[in-house]
Amino acid sequence: QVQLVESGGGLVQAGGSLRLSCAASGRSLSSTFMGWFRQPPGKEREFVAASHWYPSTSYYSDSVKGQFTISRDNAKNTVYLQMNSLKPEDTAVYYCAAMESRYYYGNYKIPGKYNYWGQGTQVTVSS
């Protein structure tokens, strides 16, 4: 069982930055695959970024490559999403999620493949 708690959302102006945090707890986190998703208003939930706890391999959607960075602090059992150069189109509820790492391949972009989810944190980017 994995518990996920997200924080760090808020209101920022276009061009600004935010760092989202996802604190994880539970057993065998080293075998856990973590993902970030977002759901813009009125749209479907979409993949943003993902990473293994180990090894440190990361994946990004084409829309955020070079703009967002996923990272981890193993000592704090926390995954971060650093979001730079934010645009109004980045406005969404952002969720962190987890699955057992053995199931990640071919599945990391699919929300339904993740079986643990945080509560979501709102990110609003104004122009």
N, C-alpha and C. Protein backbone atom coordinates (compact mmCIF):
# COMPACT_ATOMS: atom_id res chain seq x y z
N GLN A 1 0.84 -1.19 0.00
CA GLN A 1 0.00 0.00 0.00
C GLN A 1 0.88 1.24 0.00
N VAL A 2 0.54 2.19 -0.86
CA VAL A 2 1.29 3.43 -0.98
C VAL A 2 0.35 4.60 -0.75
N GLN A 3 0.78 5.53 0.08
CA GLN A 3 0.04 6.76 0.32
C GLN A 3 0.80 7.92 -0.31
N LEU A 4 0.08 8.78 -1.02
CA LEU A 4 0.68 9.89 -1.73
C LEU A 4 0.02 11.20 -1.30
N VAL A 5 0.84 12.18 -0.97
CA VAL A 5 0.35 13.49 -0.56
C VAL A 5 1.05 14.55 -1.39
N GLU A 6 0.26 15.32 -2.13
CA GLU A 6 0.79 16.33 -3.02
C GLU A 6 0.71 17.71 -2.40
N SER A 7 1.61 18.58 -2.81
CA SER A 7 1.60 19.96 -2.37
C SER A 7 2.38 20.80 -3.37
N GLY A 8 2.28 22.11 -3.25
CA GLY A 8 3.08 23.01 -4.05
C GLY A 8 2.34 23.75 -5.14
N GLY A 9 1.07 23.43 -5.35
CA GLY A 9 0.31 24.14 -6.37
C GLY A 9 -0.01 25.56 -5.95
N GLY A 10 -0.52 26.32 -6.89
CA GLY A 10 -0.87 27.69 -6.60
C GLY A 10 -1.11 28.48 -7.86
N LEU A 11 -1.19 29.78 -7.69
CA LEU A 11 -1.41 30.72 -8.78
C LEU A 11 -0.11 31.42 -9.12
N VAL A 12 0.27 31.36 -10.38
CA VAL A 12 1.48 32.02 -10.85
C VAL A 12 1.20 32.73 -12.16
N GLN A 13 2.01 33.71 -12.46
CA GLN A 13 1.92 34.40 -13.73
C GLN A 13 2.66 33.62 -14.81
N ALA A 14 2.25 33.82 -16.04
CA ALA A 14 2.94 33.18 -17.15
C ALA A 14 4.43 33.50 -17.11
N GLY A 15 5.24 32.48 -17.35
CA GLY A 15 6.68 32.62 -17.28
C GLY A 15 7.26 32.27 -15.93
N GLY A 16 6.42 32.11 -14.93
CA GLY A 16 6.88 31.78 -13.61
C GLY A 16 7.13 30.30 -13.43
N SER A 17 7.49 29.93 -12.21
CA SER A 17 7.84 28.55 -11.90
C SER A 17 7.15 28.07 -10.63
N LEU A 18 6.93 26.78 -10.57
CA LEU A 18 6.43 26.12 -9.38
C LEU A 18 7.12 24.79 -9.24
N ARG A 19 7.26 24.32 -8.02
CA ARG A 19 7.75 22.98 -7.77
C ARG A 19 6.71 22.22 -6.97
N LEU A 20 6.17 21.18 -7.57
CA LEU A 20 5.21 20.33 -6.90
C LEU A 20 5.93 19.22 -6.17
N SER A 21 5.39 18.83 -5.03
CA SER A 21 5.96 17.76 -4.24
C SER A 21 4.94 16.65 -4.06
N CYS A 22 5.42 15.44 -4.03
CA CYS A 22 4.59 14.28 -3.77
C CYS A 22 5.31 13.41 -2.75
N ALA A 23 4.85 13.46 -1.53
CA ALA A 23 5.44 12.67 -0.46
C ALA A 23 4.80 11.29 -0.45
N ALA A 24 5.62 10.28 -0.52
CA ALA A 24 5.16 8.90 -0.60
C ALA A 24 5.50 8.15 0.67
N SER A 25 4.62 7.27 1.04
CA SER A 25 4.88 6.39 2.17
C SER A 25 4.33 5.01 1.87
N GLY A 26 4.93 4.02 2.47
CA GLY A 26 4.52 2.66 2.24
C GLY A 26 5.72 1.74 2.14
N ARG A 27 5.44 0.52 1.82
CA ARG A 27 6.49 -0.48 1.73
C ARG A 27 7.08 -0.56 0.33
N SER A 28 8.35 -0.86 0.29
CA SER A 28 9.06 -1.17 -0.96
C SER A 28 8.93 -0.06 -1.99
N LEU A 29 9.19 1.18 -1.57
CA LEU A 29 9.11 2.29 -2.51
C LEU A 29 10.16 2.18 -3.61
N SER A 30 11.25 1.47 -3.34
CA SER A 30 12.28 1.31 -4.36
C SER A 30 11.79 0.52 -5.56
N SER A 31 10.73 -0.22 -5.40
CA SER A 31 10.13 -0.97 -6.50
C SER A 31 8.89 -0.28 -7.04
N THR A 32 8.76 1.00 -6.78
CA THR A 32 7.60 1.78 -7.18
C THR A 32 7.95 2.70 -8.35
N PHE A 33 7.06 2.79 -9.30
CA PHE A 33 7.20 3.68 -10.43
C PHE A 33 6.24 4.85 -10.23
N MET A 34 6.77 6.07 -10.32
CA MET A 34 6.00 7.27 -10.01
C MET A 34 5.69 8.07 -11.27
N GLY A 35 4.50 8.61 -11.32
CA GLY A 35 4.11 9.42 -12.45
C GLY A 35 3.41 10.70 -12.03
N TRP A 36 3.50 11.71 -12.88
CA TRP A 36 2.74 12.95 -12.73
C TRP A 36 1.77 13.07 -13.90
N PHE A 37 0.54 13.39 -13.58
CA PHE A 37 -0.49 13.62 -14.57
C PHE A 37 -1.15 14.97 -14.30
N ARG A 38 -1.83 15.48 -15.29
CA ARG A 38 -2.58 16.71 -15.09
C ARG A 38 -3.91 16.62 -15.82
N GLN A 39 -4.87 17.35 -15.31
CA GLN A 39 -6.19 17.38 -15.91
C GLN A 39 -6.63 18.84 -16.05
N PRO A 40 -6.52 19.39 -17.25
CA PRO A 40 -7.01 20.75 -17.48
C PRO A 40 -8.51 20.81 -17.34
N PRO A 41 -9.06 21.99 -17.12
CA PRO A 41 -10.51 22.11 -16.98
C PRO A 41 -11.23 21.57 -18.21
N GLY A 42 -12.18 20.69 -17.99
CA GLY A 42 -12.99 20.15 -19.07
C GLY A 42 -12.30 19.17 -19.98
N LYS A 43 -11.10 18.72 -19.62
CA LYS A 43 -10.35 17.81 -20.48
C LYS A 43 -9.98 16.54 -19.74
N GLU A 44 -9.46 15.59 -20.49
CA GLU A 44 -9.06 14.31 -19.93
C GLU A 44 -7.74 14.43 -19.19
N ARG A 45 -7.55 13.53 -18.25
CA ARG A 45 -6.28 13.47 -17.55
C ARG A 45 -5.19 13.03 -18.51
N GLU A 46 -4.05 13.70 -18.46
CA GLU A 46 -2.98 13.43 -19.39
C GLU A 46 -1.65 13.24 -18.69
N PHE A 47 -0.82 12.43 -19.29
CA PHE A 47 0.50 12.15 -18.76
C PHE A 47 1.40 13.36 -18.85
N VAL A 48 2.21 13.57 -17.82
CA VAL A 48 3.16 14.67 -17.80
C VAL A 48 4.59 14.16 -17.72
N ALA A 49 4.88 13.40 -16.67
CA ALA A 49 6.24 12.91 -16.45
C ALA A 49 6.19 11.70 -15.54
N ALA A 50 7.25 10.91 -15.55
CA ALA A 50 7.31 9.73 -14.70
C ALA A 50 8.76 9.35 -14.45
N SER A 51 8.97 8.59 -13.39
CA SER A 51 10.32 8.18 -13.03
C SER A 51 10.29 6.95 -12.15
N HIS A 52 11.31 6.11 -12.30
CA HIS A 52 11.55 5.03 -11.36
C HIS A 52 12.14 5.60 -10.08
N TRP A 53 11.88 4.93 -8.98
CA TRP A 53 12.67 5.20 -7.78
C TRP A 53 14.10 4.77 -8.01
N TYR A 54 14.24 3.62 -8.62
CA TYR A 54 15.54 3.11 -8.99
C TYR A 54 15.38 2.15 -10.16
N PRO A 55 16.22 2.28 -11.20
CA PRO A 55 17.21 3.33 -11.42
C PRO A 55 16.57 4.68 -11.73
N SER A 56 17.38 5.72 -11.78
CA SER A 56 16.88 7.08 -11.98
C SER A 56 16.62 7.35 -13.45
N THR A 57 15.61 6.73 -13.96
CA THR A 57 15.20 6.90 -15.35
C THR A 57 13.90 7.68 -15.39
N SER A 58 13.85 8.70 -16.24
CA SER A 58 12.68 9.56 -16.31
C SER A 58 12.09 9.59 -17.71
N TYR A 59 10.81 9.93 -17.77
CA TYR A 59 10.07 10.00 -19.01
C TYR A 59 9.21 11.26 -18.99
N TYR A 60 9.01 11.88 -20.17
CA TYR A 60 8.25 13.11 -20.26
C TYR A 60 7.33 13.07 -21.46
N SER A 61 6.22 13.75 -21.33
CA SER A 61 5.39 13.99 -22.50
C SER A 61 6.08 15.01 -23.39
N ASP A 62 5.78 14.95 -24.67
CA ASP A 62 6.39 15.89 -25.60
C ASP A 62 6.05 17.34 -25.26
N SER A 63 4.90 17.56 -24.68
CA SER A 63 4.45 18.91 -24.41
C SER A 63 5.24 19.60 -23.30
N VAL A 64 5.94 18.84 -22.45
CA VAL A 64 6.64 19.45 -21.33
C VAL A 64 8.14 19.21 -21.36
N LYS A 65 8.64 18.52 -22.36
CA LYS A 65 10.08 18.27 -22.45
C LYS A 65 10.83 19.59 -22.50
N GLY A 66 11.85 19.69 -21.67
CA GLY A 66 12.64 20.90 -21.59
C GLY A 66 12.03 21.97 -20.72
N GLN A 67 10.81 21.77 -20.28
CA GLN A 67 10.11 22.74 -19.44
C GLN A 67 9.93 22.23 -18.02
N PHE A 68 9.54 20.97 -17.88
CA PHE A 68 9.34 20.35 -16.58
C PHE A 68 10.44 19.34 -16.32
N THR A 69 10.74 19.14 -15.04
CA THR A 69 11.74 18.16 -14.64
C THR A 69 11.23 17.38 -13.44
N ILE A 70 11.28 16.06 -13.55
CA ILE A 70 10.91 15.21 -12.43
C ILE A 70 12.18 14.80 -11.70
N SER A 71 12.12 14.79 -10.38
CA SER A 71 13.27 14.41 -9.58
C SER A 71 12.80 13.76 -8.29
N ARG A 72 13.75 13.23 -7.54
CA ARG A 72 13.42 12.54 -6.29
C ARG A 72 14.38 12.94 -5.19
N ASP A 73 13.89 12.85 -3.98
CA ASP A 73 14.71 12.91 -2.78
C ASP A 73 14.43 11.62 -2.03
N ASN A 74 15.32 10.66 -2.19
CA ASN A 74 15.07 9.35 -1.61
C ASN A 74 14.99 9.39 -0.08
N ALA A 75 15.79 10.25 0.53
CA ALA A 75 15.78 10.34 1.99
C ALA A 75 14.43 10.81 2.51
N LYS A 76 13.74 11.62 1.73
CA LYS A 76 12.44 12.15 2.14
C LYS A 76 11.27 11.39 1.51
N ASN A 77 11.58 10.39 0.71
CA ASN A 77 10.55 9.64 -0.01
C ASN A 77 9.61 10.58 -0.76
N THR A 78 10.20 11.53 -1.45
CA THR A 78 9.42 12.57 -2.11
C THR A 78 9.84 12.69 -3.57
N VAL A 79 8.85 12.82 -4.43
CA VAL A 79 9.05 13.06 -5.85
C VAL A 79 8.63 14.49 -6.14
N TYR A 80 9.41 15.17 -6.97
CA TYR A 80 9.15 16.56 -7.30
C TYR A 80 8.88 16.72 -8.79
N LEU A 81 8.11 17.73 -9.10
CA LEU A 81 7.93 18.15 -10.47
C LEU A 81 8.24 19.64 -10.54
N GLN A 82 9.40 19.96 -11.08
CA GLN A 82 9.79 21.35 -11.26
C GLN A 82 9.21 21.85 -12.57
N MET A 83 8.41 22.89 -12.49
CA MET A 83 7.72 23.43 -13.66
C MET A 83 8.22 24.85 -13.90
N ASN A 84 8.86 25.04 -15.03
CA ASN A 84 9.40 26.34 -15.40
C ASN A 84 8.69 26.87 -16.64
N SER A 85 8.85 28.16 -16.86
CA SER A 85 8.27 28.82 -18.03
C SER A 85 6.81 28.47 -18.20
N LEU A 86 6.08 28.60 -17.13
CA LEU A 86 4.68 28.18 -17.14
C LEU A 86 3.84 29.05 -18.07
N LYS A 87 2.90 28.40 -18.71
CA LYS A 87 1.99 29.05 -19.65
C LYS A 87 0.55 28.81 -19.19
N PRO A 88 -0.37 29.66 -19.61
CA PRO A 88 -1.77 29.43 -19.23
C PRO A 88 -2.27 28.04 -19.58
N GLU A 89 -1.78 27.45 -20.65
CA GLU A 89 -2.20 26.11 -21.04
C GLU A 89 -1.73 25.04 -20.07
N ASP A 90 -0.83 25.39 -19.16
CA ASP A 90 -0.40 24.45 -18.13
C ASP A 90 -1.37 24.41 -16.95
N THR A 91 -2.36 25.27 -16.95
CA THR A 91 -3.34 25.29 -15.88
C THR A 91 -4.08 23.96 -15.82
N ALA A 92 -4.07 23.34 -14.65
CA ALA A 92 -4.69 22.03 -14.49
C ALA A 92 -4.60 21.62 -13.03
N VAL A 93 -5.32 20.58 -12.69
CA VAL A 93 -5.09 19.88 -11.44
C VAL A 93 -4.00 18.85 -11.71
N TYR A 94 -2.95 18.89 -10.93
CA TYR A 94 -1.83 17.98 -11.11
C TYR A 94 -1.89 16.88 -10.06
N TYR A 95 -1.71 15.66 -10.52
CA TYR A 95 -1.77 14.49 -9.66
C TYR A 95 -0.47 13.70 -9.73
N CYS A 96 -0.04 13.20 -8.60
CA CYS A 96 1.00 12.19 -8.63
C CYS A 96 0.36 10.83 -8.48
N ALA A 97 1.03 9.83 -9.01
CA ALA A 97 0.49 8.48 -9.02
C ALA A 97 1.62 7.47 -8.93
N ALA A 98 1.27 6.25 -8.58
CA ALA A 98 2.27 5.21 -8.43
C ALA A 98 1.74 3.87 -8.90
N MET A 99 2.64 3.07 -9.40
CA MET A 99 2.35 1.69 -9.73
C MET A 99 3.56 0.85 -9.35
N GLU A 100 3.40 -0.43 -9.29
CA GLU A 100 4.54 -1.30 -9.08
C GLU A 100 5.42 -1.22 -10.32
N SER A 101 6.71 -1.09 -10.10
CA SER A 101 7.62 -0.80 -11.20
C SER A 101 7.64 -1.89 -12.26
N ARG A 102 7.33 -3.11 -11.90
CA ARG A 102 7.36 -4.20 -12.85
C ARG A 102 6.30 -4.06 -13.94
N TYR A 103 5.34 -3.18 -13.74
CA TYR A 103 4.27 -2.99 -14.71
C TYR A 103 4.42 -1.73 -15.55
N TYR A 104 5.54 -1.01 -15.40
CA TYR A 104 5.63 0.30 -16.01
C TYR A 104 5.76 0.26 -17.52
N TYR A 105 6.48 -0.73 -18.03
CA TYR A 105 6.85 -0.72 -19.43
C TYR A 105 5.61 -0.78 -20.33
N GLY A 106 5.51 0.21 -21.21
CA GLY A 106 4.37 0.30 -22.10
C GLY A 106 3.12 0.86 -21.45
N ASN A 107 3.18 1.15 -20.15
CA ASN A 107 2.00 1.57 -19.42
C ASN A 107 2.12 2.93 -18.75
N TYR A 108 3.28 3.54 -18.75
CA TYR A 108 3.52 4.70 -17.90
C TYR A 108 2.75 5.94 -18.32
N LYS A 109 2.22 5.96 -19.52
CA LYS A 109 1.43 7.09 -19.97
C LYS A 109 -0.07 6.90 -19.73
N ILE A 110 -0.44 5.77 -19.21
CA ILE A 110 -1.85 5.41 -19.10
C ILE A 110 -2.32 5.58 -17.66
N PRO A 111 -3.22 6.52 -17.40
CA PRO A 111 -3.66 6.73 -16.02
C PRO A 111 -4.21 5.49 -15.35
N GLY A 112 -4.97 4.69 -16.11
CA GLY A 112 -5.59 3.51 -15.53
C GLY A 112 -4.63 2.45 -15.07
N LYS A 113 -3.38 2.53 -15.45
CA LYS A 113 -2.39 1.54 -15.03
C LYS A 113 -1.79 1.87 -13.67
N TYR A 114 -2.01 3.06 -13.18
CA TYR A 114 -1.54 3.45 -11.86
C TYR A 114 -2.62 3.14 -10.83
N ASN A 115 -2.23 2.50 -9.76
CA ASN A 115 -3.22 2.09 -8.77
C ASN A 115 -3.17 2.89 -7.48
N TYR A 116 -2.27 3.85 -7.39
CA TYR A 116 -2.22 4.75 -6.24
C TYR A 116 -2.18 6.18 -6.75
N TRP A 117 -2.97 7.05 -6.13
CA TRP A 117 -3.08 8.43 -6.56
C TRP A 117 -3.10 9.39 -5.39
N GLY A 118 -2.50 10.55 -5.59
CA GLY A 118 -2.63 11.63 -4.63
C GLY A 118 -3.94 12.35 -4.83
N GLN A 119 -4.18 13.34 -3.99
CA GLN A 119 -5.45 14.06 -4.02
C GLN A 119 -5.51 15.13 -5.11
N GLY A 120 -4.38 15.47 -5.66
CA GLY A 120 -4.30 16.50 -6.67
C GLY A 120 -4.02 17.87 -6.08
N THR A 121 -3.32 18.70 -6.84
CA THR A 121 -3.04 20.06 -6.43
C THR A 121 -3.25 20.98 -7.62
N GLN A 122 -3.95 22.08 -7.38
CA GLN A 122 -4.33 22.99 -8.45
C GLN A 122 -3.17 23.90 -8.83
N VAL A 123 -2.91 23.97 -10.12
CA VAL A 123 -1.94 24.91 -10.67
C VAL A 123 -2.69 25.82 -11.64
N THR A 124 -2.64 27.10 -11.38
CA THR A 124 -3.30 28.08 -12.23
C THR A 124 -2.27 29.08 -12.72
N VAL A 125 -2.19 29.24 -14.02
CA VAL A 125 -1.22 30.14 -14.63
C VAL A 125 -2.00 31.27 -15.31
N SER A 126 -1.76 32.47 -14.87
CA SER A 126 -2.44 33.63 -15.43
C SER A 126 -1.57 34.30 -16.47
N SER A 127 -2.22 35.01 -17.38
CA SER A 127 -1.51 35.74 -18.41
C SER A 127 -1.45 37.22 -18.12
